[in-house]
CSV table of C-alpha atoms in Angstrom, one decimal:
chain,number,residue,atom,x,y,z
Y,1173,UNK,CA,19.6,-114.1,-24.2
Y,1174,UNK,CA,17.8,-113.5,-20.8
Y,1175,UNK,CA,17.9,-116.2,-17.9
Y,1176,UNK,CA,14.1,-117.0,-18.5
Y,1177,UNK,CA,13.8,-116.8,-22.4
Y,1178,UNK,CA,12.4,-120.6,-23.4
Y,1179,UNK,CA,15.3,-122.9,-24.4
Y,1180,UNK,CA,18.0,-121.5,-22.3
Y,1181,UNK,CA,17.6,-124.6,-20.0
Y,1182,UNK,CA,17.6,-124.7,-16.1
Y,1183,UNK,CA,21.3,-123.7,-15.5
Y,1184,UNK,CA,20.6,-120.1,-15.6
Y,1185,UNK,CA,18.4,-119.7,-12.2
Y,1186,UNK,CA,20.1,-116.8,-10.2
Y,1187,UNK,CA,18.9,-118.8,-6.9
Y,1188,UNK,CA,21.2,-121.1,-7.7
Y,1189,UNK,CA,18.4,-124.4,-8.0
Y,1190,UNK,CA,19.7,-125.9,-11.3
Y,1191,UNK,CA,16.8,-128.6,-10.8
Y,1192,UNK,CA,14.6,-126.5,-9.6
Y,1193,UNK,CA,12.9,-123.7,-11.7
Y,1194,UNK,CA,10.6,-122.2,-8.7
Y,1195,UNK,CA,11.7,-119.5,-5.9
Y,1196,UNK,CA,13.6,-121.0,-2.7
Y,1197,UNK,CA,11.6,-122.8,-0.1
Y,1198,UNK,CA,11.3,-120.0,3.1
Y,1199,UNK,CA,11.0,-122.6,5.7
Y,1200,UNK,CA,13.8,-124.2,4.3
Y,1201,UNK,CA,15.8,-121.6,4.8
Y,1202,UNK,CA,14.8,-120.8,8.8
Y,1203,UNK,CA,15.3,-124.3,9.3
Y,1204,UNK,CA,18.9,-124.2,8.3
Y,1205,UNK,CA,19.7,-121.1,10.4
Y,1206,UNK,CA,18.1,-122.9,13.2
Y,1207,UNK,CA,20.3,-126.4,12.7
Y,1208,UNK,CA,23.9,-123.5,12.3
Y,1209,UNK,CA,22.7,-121.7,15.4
Y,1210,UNK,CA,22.1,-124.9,17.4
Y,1211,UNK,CA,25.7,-126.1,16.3
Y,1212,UNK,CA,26.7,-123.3,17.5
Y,1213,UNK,CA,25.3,-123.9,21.2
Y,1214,UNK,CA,26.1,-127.2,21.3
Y,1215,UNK,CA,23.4,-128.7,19.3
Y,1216,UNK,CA,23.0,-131.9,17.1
Y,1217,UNK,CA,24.9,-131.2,13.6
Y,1218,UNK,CA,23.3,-134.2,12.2
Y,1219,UNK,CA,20.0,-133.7,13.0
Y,1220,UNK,CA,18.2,-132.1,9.7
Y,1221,UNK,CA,14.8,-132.7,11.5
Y,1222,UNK,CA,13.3,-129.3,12.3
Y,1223,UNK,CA,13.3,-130.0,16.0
Y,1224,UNK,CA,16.7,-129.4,16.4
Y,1225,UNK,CA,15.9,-125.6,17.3
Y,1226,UNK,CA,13.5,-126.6,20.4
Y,1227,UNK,CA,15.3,-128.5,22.3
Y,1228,UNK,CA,17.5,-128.5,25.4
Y,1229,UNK,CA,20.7,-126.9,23.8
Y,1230,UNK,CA,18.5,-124.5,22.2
Y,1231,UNK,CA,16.7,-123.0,25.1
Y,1232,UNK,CA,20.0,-122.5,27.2
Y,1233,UNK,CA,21.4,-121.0,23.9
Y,1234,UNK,CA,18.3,-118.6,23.9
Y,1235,UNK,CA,19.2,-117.9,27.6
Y,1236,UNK,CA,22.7,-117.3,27.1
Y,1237,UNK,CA,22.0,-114.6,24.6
Y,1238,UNK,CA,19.3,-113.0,27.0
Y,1239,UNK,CA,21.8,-113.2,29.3
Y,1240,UNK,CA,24.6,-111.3,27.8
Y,1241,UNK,CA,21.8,-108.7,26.4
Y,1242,UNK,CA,20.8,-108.2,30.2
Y,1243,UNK,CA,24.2,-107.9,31.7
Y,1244,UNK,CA,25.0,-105.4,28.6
Y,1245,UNK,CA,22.1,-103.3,29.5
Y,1246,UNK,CA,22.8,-103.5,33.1
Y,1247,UNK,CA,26.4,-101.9,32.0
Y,1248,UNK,CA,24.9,-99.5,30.0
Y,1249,UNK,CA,24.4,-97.8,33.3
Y,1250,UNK,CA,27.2,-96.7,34.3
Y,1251,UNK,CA,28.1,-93.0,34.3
Y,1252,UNK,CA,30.7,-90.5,35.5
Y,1253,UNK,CA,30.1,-86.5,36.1
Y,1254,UNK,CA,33.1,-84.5,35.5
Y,1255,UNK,CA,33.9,-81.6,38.5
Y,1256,UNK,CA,32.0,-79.0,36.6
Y,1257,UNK,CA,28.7,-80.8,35.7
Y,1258,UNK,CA,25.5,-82.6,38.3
Y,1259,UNK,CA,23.6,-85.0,36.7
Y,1260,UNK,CA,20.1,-85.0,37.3
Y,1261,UNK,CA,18.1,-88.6,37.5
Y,1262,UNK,CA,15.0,-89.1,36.9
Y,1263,UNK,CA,12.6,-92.3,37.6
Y,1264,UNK,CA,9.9,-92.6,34.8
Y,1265,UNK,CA,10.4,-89.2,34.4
Y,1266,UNK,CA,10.3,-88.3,38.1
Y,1267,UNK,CA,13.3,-86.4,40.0
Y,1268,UNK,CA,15.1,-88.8,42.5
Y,1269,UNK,CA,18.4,-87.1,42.9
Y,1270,UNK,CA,21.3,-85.3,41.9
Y,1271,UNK,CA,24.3,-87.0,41.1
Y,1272,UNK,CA,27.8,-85.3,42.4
Y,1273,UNK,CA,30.9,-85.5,40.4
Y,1274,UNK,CA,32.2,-89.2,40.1
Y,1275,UNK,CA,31.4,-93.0,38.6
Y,1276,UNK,CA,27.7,-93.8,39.0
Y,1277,UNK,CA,25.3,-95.9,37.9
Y,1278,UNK,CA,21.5,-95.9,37.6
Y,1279,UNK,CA,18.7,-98.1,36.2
Y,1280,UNK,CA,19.3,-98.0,32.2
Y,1281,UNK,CA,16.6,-96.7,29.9
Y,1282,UNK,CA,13.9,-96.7,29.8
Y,1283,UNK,CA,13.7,-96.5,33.9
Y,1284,UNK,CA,15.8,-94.2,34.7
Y,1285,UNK,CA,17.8,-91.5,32.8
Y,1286,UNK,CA,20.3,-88.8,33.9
Y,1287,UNK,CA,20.4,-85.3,32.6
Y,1288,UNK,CA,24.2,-83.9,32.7
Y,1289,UNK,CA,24.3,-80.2,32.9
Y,1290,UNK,CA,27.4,-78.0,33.4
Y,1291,UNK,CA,27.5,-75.8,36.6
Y,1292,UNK,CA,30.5,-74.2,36.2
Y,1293,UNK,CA,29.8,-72.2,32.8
Y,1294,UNK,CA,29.2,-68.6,32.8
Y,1295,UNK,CA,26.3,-67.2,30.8
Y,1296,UNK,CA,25.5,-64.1,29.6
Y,1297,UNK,CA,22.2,-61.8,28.7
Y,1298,UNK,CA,21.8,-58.8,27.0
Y,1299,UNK,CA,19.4,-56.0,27.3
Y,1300,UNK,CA,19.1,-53.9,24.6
Y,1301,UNK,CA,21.2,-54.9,22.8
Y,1302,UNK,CA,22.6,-58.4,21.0
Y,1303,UNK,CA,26.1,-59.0,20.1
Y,1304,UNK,CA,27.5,-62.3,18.3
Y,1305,UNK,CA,30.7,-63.0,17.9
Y,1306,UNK,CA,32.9,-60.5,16.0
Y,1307,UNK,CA,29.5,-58.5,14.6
Y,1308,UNK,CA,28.5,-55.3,14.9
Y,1309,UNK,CA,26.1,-54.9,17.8
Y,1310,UNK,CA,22.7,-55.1,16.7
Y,1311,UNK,CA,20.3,-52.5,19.1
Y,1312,UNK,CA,17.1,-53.8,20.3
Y,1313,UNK,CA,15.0,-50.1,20.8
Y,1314,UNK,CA,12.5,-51.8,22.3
Y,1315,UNK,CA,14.5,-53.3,25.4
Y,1316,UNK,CA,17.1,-50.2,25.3
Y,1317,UNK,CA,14.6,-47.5,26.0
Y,1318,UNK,CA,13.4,-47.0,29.6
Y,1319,UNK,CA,11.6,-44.4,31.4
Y,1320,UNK,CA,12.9,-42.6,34.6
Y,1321,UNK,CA,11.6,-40.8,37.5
Y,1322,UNK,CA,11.6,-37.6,35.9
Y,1323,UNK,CA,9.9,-38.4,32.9
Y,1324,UNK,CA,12.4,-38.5,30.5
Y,1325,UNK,CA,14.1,-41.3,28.1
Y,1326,UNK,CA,17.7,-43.0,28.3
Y,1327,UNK,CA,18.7,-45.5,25.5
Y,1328,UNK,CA,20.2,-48.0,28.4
Y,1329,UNK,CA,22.5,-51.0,27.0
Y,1330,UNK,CA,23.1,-53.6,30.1
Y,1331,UNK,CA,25.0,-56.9,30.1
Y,1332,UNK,CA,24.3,-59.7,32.9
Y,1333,UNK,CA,25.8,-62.9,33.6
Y,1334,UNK,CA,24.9,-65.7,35.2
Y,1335,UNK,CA,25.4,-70.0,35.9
Y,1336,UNK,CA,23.3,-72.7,36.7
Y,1337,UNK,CA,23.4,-73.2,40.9
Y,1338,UNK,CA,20.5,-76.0,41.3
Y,1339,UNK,CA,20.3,-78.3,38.4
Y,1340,UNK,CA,17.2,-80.1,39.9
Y,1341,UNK,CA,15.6,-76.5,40.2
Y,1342,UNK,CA,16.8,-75.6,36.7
Y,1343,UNK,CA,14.9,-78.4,34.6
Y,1344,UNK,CA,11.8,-78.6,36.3
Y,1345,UNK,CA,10.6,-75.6,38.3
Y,1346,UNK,CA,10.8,-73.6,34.9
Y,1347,UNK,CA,10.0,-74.8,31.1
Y,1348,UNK,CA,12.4,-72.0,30.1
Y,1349,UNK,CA,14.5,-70.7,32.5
Y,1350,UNK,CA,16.9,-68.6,29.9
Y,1351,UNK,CA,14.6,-66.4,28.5
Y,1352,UNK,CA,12.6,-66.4,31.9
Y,1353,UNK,CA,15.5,-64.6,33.4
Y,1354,UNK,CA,16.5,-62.5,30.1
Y,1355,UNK,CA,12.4,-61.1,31.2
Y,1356,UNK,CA,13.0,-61.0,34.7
Y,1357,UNK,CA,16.4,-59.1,33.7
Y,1358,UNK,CA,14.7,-56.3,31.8
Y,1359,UNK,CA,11.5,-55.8,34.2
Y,1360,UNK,CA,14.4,-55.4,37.1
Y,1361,UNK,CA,16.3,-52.8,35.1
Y,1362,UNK,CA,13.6,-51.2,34.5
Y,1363,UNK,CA,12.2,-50.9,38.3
Y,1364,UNK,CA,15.6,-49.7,38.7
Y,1365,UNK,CA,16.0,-47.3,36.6
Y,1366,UNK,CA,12.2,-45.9,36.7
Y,1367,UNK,CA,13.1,-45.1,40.6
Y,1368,UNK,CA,16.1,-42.6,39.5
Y,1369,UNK,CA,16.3,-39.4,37.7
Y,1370,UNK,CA,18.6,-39.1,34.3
Y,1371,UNK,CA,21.1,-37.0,35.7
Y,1372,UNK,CA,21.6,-39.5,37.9
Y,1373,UNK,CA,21.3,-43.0,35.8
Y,1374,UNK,CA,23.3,-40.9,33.2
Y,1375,UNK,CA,26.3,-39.4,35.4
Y,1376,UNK,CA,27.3,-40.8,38.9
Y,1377,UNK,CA,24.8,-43.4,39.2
Y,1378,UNK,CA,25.7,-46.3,36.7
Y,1379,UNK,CA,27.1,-48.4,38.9
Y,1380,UNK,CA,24.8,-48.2,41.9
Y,1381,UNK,CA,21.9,-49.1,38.8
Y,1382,UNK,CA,24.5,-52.2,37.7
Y,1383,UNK,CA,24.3,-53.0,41.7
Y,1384,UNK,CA,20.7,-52.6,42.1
Y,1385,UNK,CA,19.6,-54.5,39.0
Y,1386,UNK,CA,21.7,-57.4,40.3
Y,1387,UNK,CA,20.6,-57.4,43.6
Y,1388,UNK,CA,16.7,-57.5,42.2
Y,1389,UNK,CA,17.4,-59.7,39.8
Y,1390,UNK,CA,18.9,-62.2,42.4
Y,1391,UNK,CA,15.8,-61.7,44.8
Y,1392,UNK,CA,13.3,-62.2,41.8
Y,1393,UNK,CA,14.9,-65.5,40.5
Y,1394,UNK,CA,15.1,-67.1,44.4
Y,1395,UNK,CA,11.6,-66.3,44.7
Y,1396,UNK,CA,10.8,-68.2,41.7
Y,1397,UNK,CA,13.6,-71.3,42.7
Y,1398,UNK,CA,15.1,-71.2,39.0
Y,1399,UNK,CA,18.2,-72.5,40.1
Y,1400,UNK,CA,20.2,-69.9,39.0
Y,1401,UNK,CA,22.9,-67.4,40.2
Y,1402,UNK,CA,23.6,-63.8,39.0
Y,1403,UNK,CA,27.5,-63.5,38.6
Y,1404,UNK,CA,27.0,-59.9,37.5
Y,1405,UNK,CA,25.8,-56.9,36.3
Y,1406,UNK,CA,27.6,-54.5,34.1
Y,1407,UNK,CA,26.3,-51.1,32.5
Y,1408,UNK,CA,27.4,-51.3,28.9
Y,1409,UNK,CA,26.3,-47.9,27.7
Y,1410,UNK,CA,23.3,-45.0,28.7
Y,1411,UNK,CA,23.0,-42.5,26.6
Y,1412,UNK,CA,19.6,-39.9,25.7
Y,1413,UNK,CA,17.8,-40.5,22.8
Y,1414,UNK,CA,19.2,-39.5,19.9
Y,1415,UNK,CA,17.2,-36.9,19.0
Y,1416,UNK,CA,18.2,-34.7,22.1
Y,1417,UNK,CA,22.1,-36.0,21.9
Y,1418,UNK,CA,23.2,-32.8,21.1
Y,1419,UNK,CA,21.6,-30.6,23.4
Y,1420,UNK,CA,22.4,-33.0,26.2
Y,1421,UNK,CA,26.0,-33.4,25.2
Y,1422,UNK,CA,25.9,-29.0,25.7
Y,1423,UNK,CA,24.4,-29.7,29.0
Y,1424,UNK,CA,26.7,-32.0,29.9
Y,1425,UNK,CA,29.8,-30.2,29.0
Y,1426,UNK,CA,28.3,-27.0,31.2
Y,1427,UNK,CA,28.4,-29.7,34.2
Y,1428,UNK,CA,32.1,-30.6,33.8
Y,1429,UNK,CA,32.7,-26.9,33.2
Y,1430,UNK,CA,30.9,-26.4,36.7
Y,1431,UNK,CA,32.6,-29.6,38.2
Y,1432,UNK,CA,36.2,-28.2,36.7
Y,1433,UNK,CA,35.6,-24.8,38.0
Y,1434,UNK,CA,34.5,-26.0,41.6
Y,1435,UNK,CA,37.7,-28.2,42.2
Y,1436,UNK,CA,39.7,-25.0,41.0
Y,1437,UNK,CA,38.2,-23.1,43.5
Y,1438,UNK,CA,38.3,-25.8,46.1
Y,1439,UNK,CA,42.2,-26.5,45.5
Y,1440,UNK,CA,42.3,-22.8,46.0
Y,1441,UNK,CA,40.8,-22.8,49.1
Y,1442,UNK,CA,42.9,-25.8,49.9
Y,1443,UNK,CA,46.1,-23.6,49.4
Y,1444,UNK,CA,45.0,-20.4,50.8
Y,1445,UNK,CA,42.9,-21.6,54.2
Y,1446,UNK,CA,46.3,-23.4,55.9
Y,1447,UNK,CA,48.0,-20.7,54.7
Y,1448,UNK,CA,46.1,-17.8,56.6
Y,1449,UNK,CA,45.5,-20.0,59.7
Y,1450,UNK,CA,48.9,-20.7,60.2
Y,1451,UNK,CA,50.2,-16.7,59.8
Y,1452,UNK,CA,47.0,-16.5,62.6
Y,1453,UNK,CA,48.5,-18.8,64.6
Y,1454,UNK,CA,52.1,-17.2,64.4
Y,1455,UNK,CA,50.6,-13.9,65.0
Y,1456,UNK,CA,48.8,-15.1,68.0
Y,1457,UNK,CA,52.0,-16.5,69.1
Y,1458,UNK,CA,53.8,-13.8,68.8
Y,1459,UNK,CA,51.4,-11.4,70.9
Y,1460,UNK,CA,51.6,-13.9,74.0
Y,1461,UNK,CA,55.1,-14.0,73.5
Y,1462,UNK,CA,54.9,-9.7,73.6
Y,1463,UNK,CA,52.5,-10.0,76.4
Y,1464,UNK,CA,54.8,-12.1,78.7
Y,1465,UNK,CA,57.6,-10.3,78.0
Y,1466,UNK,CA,55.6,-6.9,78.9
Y,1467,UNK,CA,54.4,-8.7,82.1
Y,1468,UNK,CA,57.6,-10.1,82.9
Y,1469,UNK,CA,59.2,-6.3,82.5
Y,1470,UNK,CA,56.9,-5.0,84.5
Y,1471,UNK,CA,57.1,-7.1,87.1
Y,1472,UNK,CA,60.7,-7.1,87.2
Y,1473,UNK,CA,60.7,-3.3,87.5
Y,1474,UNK,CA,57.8,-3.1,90.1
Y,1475,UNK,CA,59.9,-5.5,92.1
Y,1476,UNK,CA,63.2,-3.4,91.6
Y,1477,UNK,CA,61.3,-0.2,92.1
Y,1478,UNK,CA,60.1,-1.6,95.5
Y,1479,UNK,CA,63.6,-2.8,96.5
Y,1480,UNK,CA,64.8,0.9,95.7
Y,1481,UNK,CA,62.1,2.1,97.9
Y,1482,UNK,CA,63.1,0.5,101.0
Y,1483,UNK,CA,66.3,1.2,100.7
Y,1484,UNK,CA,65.7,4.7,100.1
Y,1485,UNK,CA,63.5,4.8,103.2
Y,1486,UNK,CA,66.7,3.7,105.2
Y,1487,UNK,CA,69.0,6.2,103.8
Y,1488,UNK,CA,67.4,9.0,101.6
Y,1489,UNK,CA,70.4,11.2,101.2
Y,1490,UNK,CA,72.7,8.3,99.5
Y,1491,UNK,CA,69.9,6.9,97.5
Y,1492,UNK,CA,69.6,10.4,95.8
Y,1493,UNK,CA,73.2,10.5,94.8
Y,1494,UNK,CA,72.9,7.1,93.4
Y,1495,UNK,CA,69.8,7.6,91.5
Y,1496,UNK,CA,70.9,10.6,90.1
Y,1497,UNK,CA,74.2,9.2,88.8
Y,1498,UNK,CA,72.4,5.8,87.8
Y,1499,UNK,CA,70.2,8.7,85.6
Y,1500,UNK,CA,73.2,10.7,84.4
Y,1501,UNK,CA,74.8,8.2,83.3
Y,1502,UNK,CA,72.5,6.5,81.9
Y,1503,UNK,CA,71.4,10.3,79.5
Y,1504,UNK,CA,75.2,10.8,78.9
Y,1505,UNK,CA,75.6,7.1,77.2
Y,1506,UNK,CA,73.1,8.0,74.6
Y,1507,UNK,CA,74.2,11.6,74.0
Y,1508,UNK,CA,76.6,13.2,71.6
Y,1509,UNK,CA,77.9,15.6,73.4
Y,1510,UNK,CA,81.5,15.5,74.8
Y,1511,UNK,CA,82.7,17.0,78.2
Y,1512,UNK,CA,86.7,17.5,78.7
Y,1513,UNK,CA,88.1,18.6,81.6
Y,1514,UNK,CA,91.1,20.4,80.8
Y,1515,UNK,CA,93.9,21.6,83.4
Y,1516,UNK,CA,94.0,25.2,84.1
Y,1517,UNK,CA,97.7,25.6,83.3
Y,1518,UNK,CA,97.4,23.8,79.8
Y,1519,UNK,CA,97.4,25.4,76.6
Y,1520,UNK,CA,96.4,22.7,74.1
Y,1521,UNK,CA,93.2,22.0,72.7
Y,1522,UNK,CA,92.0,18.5,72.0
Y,1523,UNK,CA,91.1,17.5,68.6
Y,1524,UNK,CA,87.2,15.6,68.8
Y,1525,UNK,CA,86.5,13.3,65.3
Y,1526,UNK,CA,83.5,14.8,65.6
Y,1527,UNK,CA,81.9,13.3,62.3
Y,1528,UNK,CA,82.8,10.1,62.9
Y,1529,UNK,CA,81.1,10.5,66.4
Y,1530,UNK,CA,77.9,11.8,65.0
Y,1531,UNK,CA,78.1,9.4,61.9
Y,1532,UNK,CA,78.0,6.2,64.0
Y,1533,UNK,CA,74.9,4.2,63.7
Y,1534,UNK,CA,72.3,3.2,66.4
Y,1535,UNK,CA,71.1,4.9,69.3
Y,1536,UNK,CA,74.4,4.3,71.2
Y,1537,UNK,CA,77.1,6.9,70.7
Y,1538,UNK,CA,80.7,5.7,69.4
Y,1539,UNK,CA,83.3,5.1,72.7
Y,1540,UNK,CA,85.6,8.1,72.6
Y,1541,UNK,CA,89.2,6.8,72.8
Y,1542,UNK,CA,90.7,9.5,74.9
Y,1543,UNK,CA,94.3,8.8,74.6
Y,1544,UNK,CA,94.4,9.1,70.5
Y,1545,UNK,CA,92.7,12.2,70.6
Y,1546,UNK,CA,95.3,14.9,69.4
Y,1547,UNK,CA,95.8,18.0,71.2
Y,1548,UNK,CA,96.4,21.3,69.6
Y,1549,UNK,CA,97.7,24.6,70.7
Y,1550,UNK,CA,95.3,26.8,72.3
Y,1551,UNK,CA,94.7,29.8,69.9
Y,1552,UNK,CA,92.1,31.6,71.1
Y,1553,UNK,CA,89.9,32.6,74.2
Y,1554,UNK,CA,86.8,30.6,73.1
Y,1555,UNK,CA,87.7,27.3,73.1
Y,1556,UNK,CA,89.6,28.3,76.5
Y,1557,UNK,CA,86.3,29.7,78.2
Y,1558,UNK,CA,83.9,26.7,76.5
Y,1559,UNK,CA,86.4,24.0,78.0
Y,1560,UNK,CA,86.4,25.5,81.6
Y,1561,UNK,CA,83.0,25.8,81.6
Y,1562,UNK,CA,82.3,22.1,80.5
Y,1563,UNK,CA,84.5,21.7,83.5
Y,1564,UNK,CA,82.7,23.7,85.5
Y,1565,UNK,CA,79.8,21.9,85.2
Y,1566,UNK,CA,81.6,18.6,85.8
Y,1567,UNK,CA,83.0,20.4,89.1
Y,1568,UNK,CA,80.0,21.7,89.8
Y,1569,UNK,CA,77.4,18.7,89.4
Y,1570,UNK,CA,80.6,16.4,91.3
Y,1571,UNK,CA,80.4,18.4,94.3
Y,1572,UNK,CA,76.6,18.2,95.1
């Protein structure tokens, strides 16, 4: 049977009022709290009056609380920036500073607040192109393709990154300043790479683009005070469209072929060029070498020939005899023939090795050794008459 049915009596009120059917009395029940919070304070436990609540113990109660509540929000103040962050504070929504790493404290909210952002972390930005986590890159056309100097096309994929330098400058100079610079990133690769031809964006010239961008990039986001700082700049990937890949991949291996062939040819000169200068230069040594030792000769001679010439002026006579033996003997040393002067009472012949004389190599003729040669018996008149004749002569040229 329900609490209310008729009959049930006034024991089953779920307020607890067994003599009481009605609802519980509200100021009643504010009075009450206000006699346990006055006990609590210091106020009159006796008093069931409801003017226990407003009286002295009450008020310093109030105060007490208010106190506590202030000192609390005073505390809630307090801050500390780690060595990697700034916090920015602001008065009523107004900058006022920039707080460095360390304890601080400012005026609790709703005065003041402080905005802690983290200097040290390295960003990055993508032109044409977005990558997250381990995903397949996804290709952004319109960002990759770019127009050159030339008029052509080159499907460019470039990677920048970036921290914050001036917090104060990056909250309130610019509502957005990430995707302000991912703009300011692709308008400056773009200058860049309008200024240049594709040979060169696509070949030798991706790192001076990389260095450009970066540099243009840096001047652009001064100019606009963003507060932040390009790290760096780094060319991902250029290729051509793809619908000319394959006849620029032909072109491009005909360059490496020309490149290849050139650095032969170089190396060749290299080896060849040292080569033929220094034979040059031994053969150029070698003729002033020739050329002093012709001078020198000369000279030497001229001066002997003049020394010969005064003395022949002094004595004629004796300087032909000594000129003509000086020339005999010096005809006889580099002849073959053999002169023997032979007694007139001897019958023996000499025996001459004569192919061993004429075998022996050089100009100079071999030494005859006169006491080995072997003498034989004279048989005949021939060797009788050529023998005194060769003595003859001997006699004959001795005697003038």
């Amino acid at each position: 049977m329900a609490w209310n049915e008729p009959g049930n009596g006034g024991n089953k009120d779920p307020w607890g009022n067994r003599g009481n059917s009605g609802p519980p009395d509200l100021d009643e029940v504010v009075r009450n709290m206000q006699r346990k919070l006055g006990g609590i304070f210091g106020g009159n436990k006796g008093n069931d009056s409801g003017s226990s609540g407003s009286g002295p113990a009450g008020s310093i109660g109030i105060g007490l609380i208010a106190a506590i509540i202030f000192v609390v929000w005073l505390l809630s103040g307090i801050y500390i920036i780690e060595p990697a962050e700034r916090g920015v504070v602001t008065r009523f929504g107004a900058y006022t500073h920039t707080a460095m790493p360390g304890p601080h404290w400012h005026f609790p909210y709703p005065i003041e607040r402080v905005e802690v952002v983290d200097v040290s972390q390295i960003r990055t930005v993508e032109i044409g192109y977005r990558s997250s986590g381990g995903r397949p890159e996804t290709n952004v056309q319109s960002e990759a393709l770019m127009l050159t100097n030339d008029e052509n096309i080159v499907d460019l994929k470039i990677a920048g990154q970036y921290r914050i330098e001036d917090a104060a400058q990056y909250f309130f100079n610019v509502r957005t300043p990430d995707t302000v610079l991912r703009q300011m990133m692709e308008s400056a690769v773009r200058e860049v790479v309008g200024q240049s031809n594709m040979d060169f964006v696509l070949t030798e010239g991706r790192s001076e683009v990389a260095t450009r961008t970066e540099q243009l990039l840096q001047t652009m986001l001064d100019q606009h005070e963003t507060g932040l700082t390009v790290t760096s700049v780094s060319m991902q990937d250029v290729q051509p469209p793809e619908q000319v890949q394959a006849a620029f991949a032909d072109a491009v291996r005909a360059r490496e072929d020309e490149v290849r062939l050139r650095n032969q040819a170089e190396a060749y000169a290299n080896e060849v060029l040292p080569r033929a200068r220094g034979e040059a230069f031994r053969i150029i040594q070698e003729a002033q070498a020739y050329k002093s030792e012709v001078v020198a000769r000369a000279e030497g001679e001229t001066s002997r020939f003049l020394q010969v010439m005064a003395e022949y002026e002094k004595s004629p006579v004796v300087m032909q005899e000594r000129l003509y033996l000086d020339a005999m003997e010096s005809v006889y040393s580099r002849s073959q023939k053999v002169m023997v002067d032979l007694s007139s009472d001897s019958n023996n012949v000499l025996y001459l090795p004569m192919d061993r004389m004429r075998g022996a190599s050089g100009s100079q003729a071999a030494p005859l050794d006169l006491q080995n040669l072997t003498a034989f018996p004279n048989t005949g008149s021939s060797q009788s008459s050529g023998t005194n004749n060769a003595r003859d002569d001997v006699r004959s040229r001795g005697g003038r």
